[in-house]
């Protein structure tokens, strides 16, 4: 891992090896976000590994992964259940994302550097929570009744907090949203996954608008990474019902744990 450029300015001297690493990491991240969640835990450490400061890597990661979220949401749109629930969830996620974006823009970069290894490790831990534990929290109702009943306040609060976290850092955001929706809303898992993808896209869109022009961005990394994340999201949306996410999640957990420990001791 090369020392980060303290200035955080751009990525003008990105090597060919850096470009290859970013393309691969962004494709994998876009794919994972659509299939299992947790893709940021692959791409963020990869950007740090190219020498970017943590805050710059985080903002750059948000911008570069946005097309991947778009591709994943587009690929899963056929499974999406539209209605008042979706509008309420989107409103909660948007409000949270505004708060998270503001927090990241005003936070001391040194503070972000200090907490980011713990955020990576925490996200890896959240990813490791068995889905069966979450399923036990859901009321034993069928998909039709879950669509008919009003959303509980705890659902909107949890989705809003997910928006705050997603805009501020975002690692394992999809996993968090999937767990919240599965536990408090219920219904068909494919529909929940599609809703999760829309909320993730919305959260990252709000963050993208806030960060452009106001936060340090490595634009060359975005230029090479964004098309790769879009391709990964499209492929991941196609493979969401064809790939067993269990082994993918295990690989992300191991990778993120190692990356978080490395960032903690360096």
PDB file of C-alpha atoms in Angstrom:
ATOM      1  CA  UNK A   1       0.000   0.000   0.000  1.00  0.00           C
ATOM      2  CA  UNK A   2       1.680   3.204  -1.092  1.00  0.00           C
ATOM      3  CA  UNK A   3       1.617   6.266   1.154  1.00  0.00           C
ATOM      4  CA  UNK A   4      -1.345   8.521   0.404  1.00  0.00           C
ATOM      5  CA  UNK A   5      -0.824  11.929  -1.129  1.00  0.00           C
ATOM      6  CA  UNK A   6      -1.579  14.304   1.760  1.00  0.00           C
ATOM      7  CA  UNK A   7      -2.945  16.952  -0.577  1.00  0.00           C
ATOM      8  CA  UNK A   8      -5.709  14.647  -1.798  1.00  0.00           C
ATOM      9  CA  UNK A   9      -5.529  16.395  -5.150  1.00  0.00           C
ATOM     10  CA  UNK A  10      -6.728  14.360  -8.073  1.00  0.00           C
ATOM     11  CA  UNK A  11      -5.099  11.219  -9.353  1.00  0.00           C
ATOM     12  CA  UNK A  12      -3.008  12.697 -12.134  1.00  0.00           C
ATOM     13  CA  UNK A  13      -0.177  10.210 -11.796  1.00  0.00           C
ATOM     14  CA  UNK A  14      -2.351   7.089 -11.784  1.00  0.00           C
ATOM     15  CA  UNK A  15      -0.299   4.219 -13.146  1.00  0.00           C
ATOM     16  CA  UNK A  16      -1.477   1.502 -15.476  1.00  0.00           C
ATOM     17  CA  UNK A  17      -1.522  -0.924 -12.573  1.00  0.00           C
ATOM     18  CA  UNK A  18      -3.685   1.469 -10.572  1.00  0.00           C
ATOM     19  CA  UNK A  19      -6.107   1.765 -13.489  1.00  0.00           C
ATOM     20  CA  UNK A  20      -6.407  -2.012 -13.819  1.00  0.00           C
ATOM     21  CA  UNK A  21      -6.977  -2.375 -10.066  1.00  0.00           C
ATOM     22  CA  UNK A  22      -9.703   0.291 -10.107  1.00  0.00           C
ATOM     23  CA  UNK A  23     -11.471  -1.208 -13.135  1.00  0.00           C
ATOM     24  CA  UNK A  24     -11.507  -4.705 -11.627  1.00  0.00           C
ATOM     25  CA  UNK A  25     -12.547  -3.474  -8.174  1.00  0.00           C
ATOM     26  CA  UNK A  26     -15.353  -1.312  -9.547  1.00  0.00           C
ATOM     27  CA  UNK A  27     -16.715  -4.090 -11.763  1.00  0.00           C
ATOM     28  CA  UNK A  28     -16.690  -6.522  -8.841  1.00  0.00           C
ATOM     29  CA  UNK A  29     -18.269  -3.909  -6.562  1.00  0.00           C
ATOM     30  CA  UNK A  30     -21.063  -3.130  -9.012  1.00  0.00           C
ATOM     31  CA  UNK A  31     -21.732  -6.846  -9.389  1.00  0.00           C
ATOM     32  CA  UNK A  32     -21.713  -7.503  -5.638  1.00  0.00           C
ATOM     33  CA  UNK A  33     -23.965  -4.549  -4.828  1.00  0.00           C
ATOM     34  CA  UNK A  34     -26.618  -5.992  -7.135  1.00  0.00           C
ATOM     35  CA  UNK A  35     -26.246  -9.594  -5.982  1.00  0.00           C
ATOM     36  CA  UNK A  36     -25.291  -9.620  -2.315  1.00  0.00           C
ATOM     37  CA  UNK A  37     -24.421  -6.094  -1.169  1.00  0.00           C
ATOM     38  CA  UNK A  38     -21.153  -4.925   0.345  1.00  0.00           C
ATOM     39  CA  UNK A  39     -19.431  -3.960  -2.886  1.00  0.00           C
ATOM     40  CA  UNK A  40     -18.012  -0.763  -1.386  1.00  0.00           C
ATOM     41  CA  UNK A  41     -15.938  -2.920   0.937  1.00  0.00           C
ATOM     42  CA  UNK A  42     -14.047  -4.079  -2.166  1.00  0.00           C
ATOM     43  CA  UNK A  43     -13.703  -0.817  -4.091  1.00  0.00           C
ATOM     44  CA  UNK A  44     -12.939   1.559  -1.210  1.00  0.00           C
ATOM     45  CA  UNK A  45      -9.829  -0.316   0.041  1.00  0.00           C
ATOM     46  CA  UNK A  46      -8.713  -0.676  -3.595  1.00  0.00           C
ATOM     47  CA  UNK A  47      -8.827   3.118  -4.034  1.00  0.00           C
ATOM     48  CA  UNK A  48      -6.918   3.605  -0.789  1.00  0.00           C
ATOM     49  CA  UNK A  49      -4.371   1.090  -2.057  1.00  0.00           C
ATOM     50  CA  UNK A  50      -3.668   3.312  -5.075  1.00  0.00           C
ATOM     51  CA  UNK A  51      -2.491   6.057  -2.722  1.00  0.00           C
ATOM     52  CA  UNK A  52      -5.620   8.178  -2.290  1.00  0.00           C
ATOM     53  CA  UNK A  53      -6.344   9.689   1.139  1.00  0.00           C
ATOM     54  CA  UNK A  54      -9.289   8.053   2.904  1.00  0.00           C
ATOM     55  CA  UNK A  55     -11.698  10.969   2.448  1.00  0.00           C
ATOM     56  CA  UNK A  56     -10.847  11.367  -1.250  1.00  0.00           C
ATOM     57  CA  UNK A  57     -11.161   7.608  -1.764  1.00  0.00           C
ATOM     58  CA  UNK A  58     -14.560   7.602  -0.069  1.00  0.00           C
ATOM     59  CA  UNK A  59     -15.950  10.450  -2.178  1.00  0.00           C
ATOM     60  CA  UNK A  60     -14.420   9.031  -5.360  1.00  0.00           C
ATOM     61  CA  UNK A  61     -15.903   5.636  -4.502  1.00  0.00           C
ATOM     62  CA  UNK A  62     -19.378   7.160  -4.229  1.00  0.00           C
ATOM     63  CA  UNK A  63     -19.136   8.803  -7.644  1.00  0.00           C
ATOM     64  CA  UNK A  64     -17.560   5.837  -9.409  1.00  0.00           C
ATOM     65  CA  UNK A  65     -20.077   3.331  -8.015  1.00  0.00           C
ATOM     66  CA  UNK A  66     -23.141   5.411  -8.888  1.00  0.00           C
ATOM     67  CA  UNK A  67     -23.488   3.951 -12.405  1.00  0.00           C
ATOM     68  CA  UNK A  68     -23.291   0.477 -10.850  1.00  0.00           C
ATOM     69  CA  UNK A  69     -26.215   1.261  -8.562  1.00  0.00           C
ATOM     70  CA  UNK A  70     -28.088   2.582 -11.602  1.00  0.00           C
ATOM     71  CA  UNK A  71     -27.379  -0.572 -13.567  1.00  0.00           C
ATOM     72  CA  UNK A  72     -28.403  -2.822 -10.689  1.00  0.00           C
ATOM     73  CA  UNK A  73     -31.648  -0.917 -10.072  1.00  0.00           C
ATOM     74  CA  UNK A  74     -32.475  -0.969 -13.788  1.00  0.00           C
ATOM     75  CA  UNK A  75     -31.827  -4.711 -14.039  1.00  0.00           C
ATOM     76  CA  UNK A  76     -34.073  -5.426 -11.032  1.00  0.00           C
ATOM     77  CA  UNK A  77     -36.848  -2.962 -11.920  1.00  0.00           C
ATOM     78  CA  UNK A  78     -39.123  -5.768 -13.046  1.00  0.00           C
ATOM     79  CA  UNK A  79     -39.273  -7.085  -9.472  1.00  0.00           C
ATOM     80  CA  UNK A  80     -40.032  -3.681  -7.927  1.00  0.00           C
ATOM     81  CA  UNK A  81     -43.362  -3.101  -6.188  1.00  0.00           C
ATOM     82  CA  UNK A  82     -44.294   0.549  -6.679  1.00  0.00           C
ATOM     83  CA  UNK A  83     -46.691   2.435  -4.444  1.00  0.00           C
ATOM     84  CA  UNK A  84     -46.982   4.563  -1.338  1.00  0.00           C
ATOM     85  CA  UNK A  85     -44.525   2.378   0.569  1.00  0.00           C
ATOM     86  CA  UNK A  86     -41.786   3.004  -1.968  1.00  0.00           C
ATOM     87  CA  UNK A  87     -42.410   6.761  -1.963  1.00  0.00           C
ATOM     88  CA  UNK A  88     -42.233   6.900   1.830  1.00  0.00           C
ATOM     89  CA  UNK A  89     -39.066   4.817   1.915  1.00  0.00           C
ATOM     90  CA  UNK A  90     -37.443   7.001  -0.748  1.00  0.00           C
ATOM     91  CA  UNK A  91     -38.326  10.151   1.194  1.00  0.00           C
ATOM     92  CA  UNK A  92     -36.776   8.748   4.376  1.00  0.00           C
ATOM     93  CA  UNK A  93     -33.611   7.640   2.549  1.00  0.00           C
ATOM     94  CA  UNK A  94     -33.271  11.035   0.824  1.00  0.00           C
ATOM     95  CA  UNK A  95     -33.534  12.994   4.078  1.00  0.00           C
ATOM     96  CA  UNK A  96     -30.943  10.734   5.685  1.00  0.00           C
ATOM     97  CA  UNK A  97     -28.633  11.027   2.690  1.00  0.00           C
ATOM     98  CA  UNK A  98     -28.718  14.838   2.872  1.00  0.00           C
ATOM     99  CA  UNK A  99     -27.713  14.672   6.538  1.00  0.00           C
ATOM    100  CA  UNK A 100     -24.933  12.173   5.852  1.00  0.00           C
ATOM    101  CA  UNK A 101     -23.572  14.227   2.958  1.00  0.00           C
ATOM    102  CA  UNK A 102     -23.447  17.381   5.056  1.00  0.00           C
ATOM    103  CA  UNK A 103     -21.709  15.486   7.856  1.00  0.00           C
ATOM    104  CA  UNK A 104     -19.014  14.235   5.492  1.00  0.00           C
ATOM    105  CA  UNK A 105     -18.449  17.673   3.977  1.00  0.00           C
ATOM    106  CA  UNK A 106     -17.976  19.394   7.340  1.00  0.00           C
ATOM    107  CA  UNK A 107     -16.086  16.648   9.195  1.00  0.00           C
ATOM    108  CA  UNK A 108     -12.385  17.032   9.854  1.00  0.00           C
ATOM    109  CA  UNK A 109     -10.531  14.782   7.330  1.00  0.00           C
ATOM    110  CA  UNK A 110      -8.240  13.624  10.146  1.00  0.00           C
ATOM    111  CA  UNK A 111     -11.276  12.421  12.090  1.00  0.00           C
ATOM    112  CA  UNK A 112     -12.526  10.518   9.051  1.00  0.00           C
ATOM    113  CA  UNK A 113      -9.086   8.921   8.645  1.00  0.00           C
ATOM    114  CA  UNK A 114      -9.241   7.835  12.280  1.00  0.00           C
ATOM    115  CA  UNK A 115     -12.699   6.241  12.142  1.00  0.00           C
ATOM    116  CA  UNK A 116     -12.690   4.706   8.657  1.00  0.00           C
ATOM    117  CA  UNK A 117     -10.873   1.454   9.611  1.00  0.00           C
ATOM    118  CA  UNK A 118     -13.503   0.884  12.284  1.00  0.00           C
ATOM    119  CA  UNK A 119     -16.284   1.637   9.777  1.00  0.00           C
ATOM    120  CA  UNK A 120     -14.844  -0.977   7.417  1.00  0.00           C
ATOM    121  CA  UNK A 121     -14.610  -3.557  10.205  1.00  0.00           C
ATOM    122  CA  UNK A 122     -18.114  -2.697  11.438  1.00  0.00           C
ATOM    123  CA  UNK A 123     -19.515  -3.084   7.926  1.00  0.00           C
ATOM    124  CA  UNK A 124     -17.802  -6.466   7.612  1.00  0.00           C
ATOM    125  CA  UNK A 125     -19.414  -7.481  10.896  1.00  0.00           C
ATOM    126  CA  UNK A 126     -22.853  -6.395   9.700  1.00  0.00           C
ATOM    127  CA  UNK A 127     -22.342  -8.388   6.539  1.00  0.00           C
ATOM    128  CA  UNK A 128     -21.594 -11.450   8.679  1.00  0.00           C
ATOM    129  CA  UNK A 129     -24.941 -11.352  10.526  1.00  0.00           C
ATOM    130  CA  UNK A 130     -26.865 -14.466   9.377  1.00  0.00           C
ATOM    131  CA  UNK A 131     -29.981 -13.667   7.371  1.00  0.00           C
ATOM    132  CA  UNK A 132     -31.886 -16.236   9.462  1.00  0.00           C
ATOM    133  CA  UNK A 133     -31.448 -13.993  12.515  1.00  0.00           C
ATOM    134  CA  UNK A 134     -33.031 -11.117  10.649  1.00  0.00           C
ATOM    135  CA  UNK A 135     -35.862 -13.277   9.357  1.00  0.00           C
ATOM    136  CA  UNK A 136     -36.930 -14.083  12.938  1.00  0.00           C
ATOM    137  CA  UNK A 137     -37.632 -10.383  13.537  1.00  0.00           C
ATOM    138  CA  UNK A 138     -40.228 -10.182  10.775  1.00  0.00           C
ATOM    139  CA  UNK A 139     -43.901 -10.586  11.654  1.00  0.00           C
ATOM    140  CA  UNK A 140     -45.267 -13.928  10.350  1.00  0.00           C
ATOM    141  CA  UNK A 141     -47.430 -12.423   7.599  1.00  0.00           C
ATOM    142  CA  UNK A 142     -47.677 -13.190   3.912  1.00  0.00           C
ATOM    143  CA  UNK A 143     -46.482 -10.902   1.122  1.00  0.00           C
ATOM    144  CA  UNK A 144     -49.978  -9.584   0.348  1.00  0.00           C
ATOM    145  CA  UNK A 145     -50.669  -8.432   3.917  1.00  0.00           C
ATOM    146  CA  UNK A 146     -47.207  -6.873   4.155  1.00  0.00           C
ATOM    147  CA  UNK A 147     -47.992  -4.739   1.112  1.00  0.00           C
ATOM    148  CA  UNK A 148     -51.339  -3.674   2.571  1.00  0.00           C
ATOM    149  CA  UNK A 149     -50.304  -2.619   6.079  1.00  0.00           C
ATOM    150  CA  UNK A 150     -48.841   0.851   6.715  1.00  0.00           C
ATOM    151  CA  UNK A 151     -45.121   1.216   7.270  1.00  0.00           C
ATOM    152  CA  UNK A 152     -44.108   1.344  10.908  1.00  0.00           C
ATOM    153  CA  UNK A 153     -42.241   4.449  12.089  1.00  0.00           C
ATOM    154  CA  UNK A 154     -39.260   2.294  13.035  1.00  0.00           C
ATOM    155  CA  UNK A 155     -38.925   1.306   9.376  1.00  0.00           C
ATOM    156  CA  UNK A 156     -38.732   4.908   8.174  1.00  0.00           C
ATOM    157  CA  UNK A 157     -36.315   5.856  10.954  1.00  0.00           C
ATOM    158  CA  UNK A 158     -34.076   2.871  10.170  1.00  0.00           C
ATOM    159  CA  UNK A 159     -34.093   3.621   6.432  1.00  0.00           C
ATOM    160  CA  UNK A 160     -33.319   7.279   7.191  1.00  0.00           C
ATOM    161  CA  UNK A 161     -30.365   6.272   9.361  1.00  0.00           C
ATOM    162  CA  UNK A 162     -29.277   3.987   6.541  1.00  0.00           C
ATOM    163  CA  UNK A 163     -29.308   7.025   4.256  1.00  0.00           C
ATOM    164  CA  UNK A 164     -27.108   8.933   6.715  1.00  0.00           C
ATOM    165  CA  UNK A 165     -24.639   6.063   6.873  1.00  0.00           C
ATOM    166  CA  UNK A 166     -24.753   5.448   3.124  1.00  0.00           C
ATOM    167  CA  UNK A 167     -23.907   9.033   2.231  1.00  0.00           C
ATOM    168  CA  UNK A 168     -21.232   9.332   4.917  1.00  0.00           C
ATOM    169  CA  UNK A 169     -19.455   6.044   4.178  1.00  0.00           C
ATOM    170  CA  UNK A 170     -21.684   3.456   2.514  1.00  0.00           C
ATOM    171  CA  UNK A 171     -19.869   0.164   3.139  1.00  0.00           C
ATOM    172  CA  UNK A 172     -22.473  -2.657   3.299  1.00  0.00           C
ATOM    173  CA  UNK A 173     -25.319  -0.140   2.828  1.00  0.00           C
ATOM    174  CA  UNK A 174     -27.200  -2.639   0.676  1.00  0.00           C
ATOM    175  CA  UNK A 175     -26.898  -5.280   3.384  1.00  0.00           C
ATOM    176  CA  UNK A 176     -28.195  -2.854   6.027  1.00  0.00           C
ATOM    177  CA  UNK A 177     -31.178  -1.815   3.907  1.00  0.00           C
ATOM    178  CA  UNK A 178     -31.962  -5.409   2.967  1.00  0.00           C
ATOM    179  CA  UNK A 179     -31.924  -6.414   6.633  1.00  0.00           C
ATOM    180  CA  UNK A 180     -34.168  -3.489   7.626  1.00  0.00           C
ATOM    181  CA  UNK A 181     -36.706  -4.157   4.876  1.00  0.00           C
ATOM    182  CA  UNK A 182     -36.674  -7.902   5.483  1.00  0.00           C
ATOM    183  CA  UNK A 183     -37.198  -7.474   9.218  1.00  0.00           C
ATOM    184  CA  UNK A 184     -39.796  -4.694   9.235  1.00  0.00           C
ATOM    185  CA  UNK A 185     -41.617  -4.877   5.903  1.00  0.00           C
ATOM    186  CA  UNK A 186     -41.363  -8.465   4.717  1.00  0.00           C
ATOM    187  CA  UNK A 187     -42.725  -9.792   1.470  1.00  0.00           C
ATOM    188  CA  UNK A 188     -41.062 -11.411  -1.506  1.00  0.00           C
ATOM    189  CA  UNK A 189     -37.265 -11.397  -1.246  1.00  0.00           C
ATOM    190  CA  UNK A 190     -36.818 -10.426  -4.906  1.00  0.00           C
ATOM    191  CA  UNK A 191     -39.052  -7.392  -4.406  1.00  0.00           C
ATOM    192  CA  UNK A 192     -37.175  -6.445  -1.232  1.00  0.00           C
ATOM    193  CA  UNK A 193     -33.877  -6.701  -3.102  1.00  0.00           C
ATOM    194  CA  UNK A 194     -35.212  -4.460  -5.877  1.00  0.00           C
ATOM    195  CA  UNK A 195     -36.423  -1.897  -3.324  1.00  0.00           C
ATOM    196  CA  UNK A 196     -33.009  -2.021  -1.637  1.00  0.00           C
ATOM    197  CA  UNK A 197     -31.359  -1.270  -4.980  1.00  0.00           C
ATOM    198  CA  UNK A 198     -33.592   1.776  -5.571  1.00  0.00           C
ATOM    199  CA  UNK A 199     -32.903   3.145  -2.072  1.00  0.00           C
ATOM    200  CA  UNK A 200     -29.161   2.592  -2.510  1.00  0.00           C
ATOM    201  CA  UNK A 201     -29.268   4.395  -5.863  1.00  0.00           C
ATOM    202  CA  UNK A 202     -31.208   7.309  -4.347  1.00  0.00           C
ATOM    203  CA  UNK A 203     -28.825   7.620  -1.394  1.00  0.00           C
ATOM    204  CA  UNK A 204     -25.795   7.664  -3.667  1.00  0.00           C
ATOM    205  CA  UNK A 205     -27.462  10.129  -6.049  1.00  0.00           C
ATOM    206  CA  UNK A 206     -28.015  12.615  -3.227  1.00  0.00           C
ATOM    207  CA  UNK A 207     -24.419  12.144  -2.082  1.00  0.00           C
ATOM    208  CA  UNK A 208     -23.125  12.541  -5.645  1.00  0.00           C
ATOM    209  CA  UNK A 209     -24.933  15.874  -6.096  1.00  0.00           C
ATOM    210  CA  UNK A 210     -23.613  17.097  -2.747  1.00  0.00           C
ATOM    211  CA  UNK A 211     -20.026  16.004  -3.376  1.00  0.00           C
ATOM    212  CA  UNK A 212     -19.525  17.336  -6.916  1.00  0.00           C
ATOM    213  CA  UNK A 213     -17.803  20.681  -6.550  1.00  0.00           C
ATOM    214  CA  UNK A 214     -17.612  20.545  -2.754  1.00  0.00           C
ATOM    215  CA  UNK A 215     -15.460  17.499  -1.944  1.00  0.00           C
ATOM    216  CA  UNK A 216     -12.070  16.174  -3.112  1.00  0.00           C
ATOM    217  CA  UNK A 217     -12.577  13.830  -6.064  1.00  0.00           C
ATOM    218  CA  UNK A 218     -10.009  11.809  -8.030  1.00  0.00           C
ATOM    219  CA  UNK A 219     -11.698  12.332 -11.389  1.00  0.00           C
ATOM    220  CA  UNK A 220      -9.361  10.093 -13.346  1.00  0.00           C
ATOM    221  CA  UNK A 221     -10.302   7.217 -11.033  1.00  0.00           C
ATOM    222  CA  UNK A 222     -13.984   8.017 -11.580  1.00  0.00           C
ATOM    223  CA  UNK A 223     -13.435   8.074 -15.351  1.00  0.00           C
ATOM    224  CA  UNK A 224     -11.993   4.563 -15.461  1.00  0.00           C
ATOM    225  CA  UNK A 225     -14.088   3.110 -12.630  1.00  0.00           C
ATOM    226  CA  UNK A 226     -17.593   4.343 -13.422  1.00  0.00           C
ATOM    227  CA  UNK A 227     -18.060   2.374 -16.685  1.00  0.00           C
ATOM    228  CA  UNK A 228     -16.739  -0.741 -14.948  1.00  0.00           C
ATOM    229  CA  UNK A 229     -19.190  -0.367 -12.058  1.00  0.00           C
ATOM    230  CA  UNK A 230     -22.057   0.123 -14.530  1.00  0.00           C
ATOM    231  CA  UNK A 231     -21.112  -3.090 -16.327  1.00  0.00           C
ATOM    232  CA  UNK A 232     -20.829  -4.909 -13.012  1.00  0.00           C
ATOM    233  CA  UNK A 233     -24.237  -3.654 -11.875  1.00  0.00           C
ATOM    234  CA  UNK A 234     -25.908  -4.781 -15.086  1.00  0.00           C
ATOM    235  CA  UNK A 235     -24.298  -8.213 -14.909  1.00  0.00           C
ATOM    236  CA  UNK A 236     -25.109  -8.440 -11.207  1.00  0.00           C
ATOM    237  CA  UNK A 237     -28.757  -7.584 -11.774  1.00  0.00           C
ATOM    238  CA  UNK A 238     -28.949 -10.411 -14.302  1.00  0.00           C
ATOM    239  CA  UNK A 239     -27.191 -12.804 -11.945  1.00  0.00           C
ATOM    240  CA  UNK A 240     -29.046 -11.798  -8.749  1.00  0.00           C
ATOM    241  CA  UNK A 241     -31.357 -14.811  -9.010  1.00  0.00           C
ATOM    242  CA  UNK A 242     -28.745 -17.122 -10.529  1.00  0.00           C
ATOM    243  CA  UNK A 243     -25.804 -16.784  -8.142  1.00  0.00           C
ATOM    244  CA  UNK A 244     -25.634 -18.048  -4.557  1.00  0.00           C
ATOM    245  CA  UNK A 245     -24.749 -14.907  -2.571  1.00  0.00           C
ATOM    246  CA  UNK A 246     -23.514 -16.841   0.468  1.00  0.00           C
ATOM    247  CA  UNK A 247     -19.996 -17.488  -0.801  1.00  0.00           C
ATOM    248  CA  UNK A 248     -19.772 -14.015  -2.274  1.00  0.00           C
ATOM    249  CA  UNK A 249     -20.595 -12.487   1.097  1.00  0.00           C
ATOM    250  CA  UNK A 250     -18.045 -14.684   2.836  1.00  0.00           C
ATOM    251  CA  UNK A 251     -15.364 -13.515   0.438  1.00  0.00           C
ATOM    252  CA  UNK A 252     -16.315  -9.856   0.986  1.00  0.00           C
ATOM    253  CA  UNK A 253     -16.206 -10.333   4.775  1.00  0.00           C
ATOM    254  CA  UNK A 254     -12.716 -11.840   4.640  1.00  0.00           C
ATOM    255  CA  UNK A 255     -11.422  -9.180   2.237  1.00  0.00           C
ATOM    256  CA  UNK A 256     -12.942  -6.284   4.206  1.00  0.00           C
ATOM    257  CA  UNK A 257     -11.662  -7.618   7.529  1.00  0.00           C
ATOM    258  CA  UNK A 258      -8.106  -7.824   6.227  1.00  0.00           C
ATOM    259  CA  UNK A 259      -8.389  -4.388   4.587  1.00  0.00           C
ATOM    260  CA  UNK A 260      -9.757  -2.826   7.766  1.00  0.00           C
ATOM    261  CA  UNK A 261      -6.989  -4.302   9.896  1.00  0.00           C
ATOM    262  CA  UNK A 262      -4.346  -3.136   7.421  1.00  0.00           C
ATOM    263  CA  UNK A 263      -5.748   0.406   7.474  1.00  0.00           C
ATOM    264  CA  UNK A 264      -5.861   0.264  11.263  1.00  0.00           C
ATOM    265  CA  UNK A 265      -2.170  -0.565  11.702  1.00  0.00           C
ATOM    266  CA  UNK A 266      -0.720   1.579   8.867  1.00  0.00           C
TER     267      UNK A 266
END
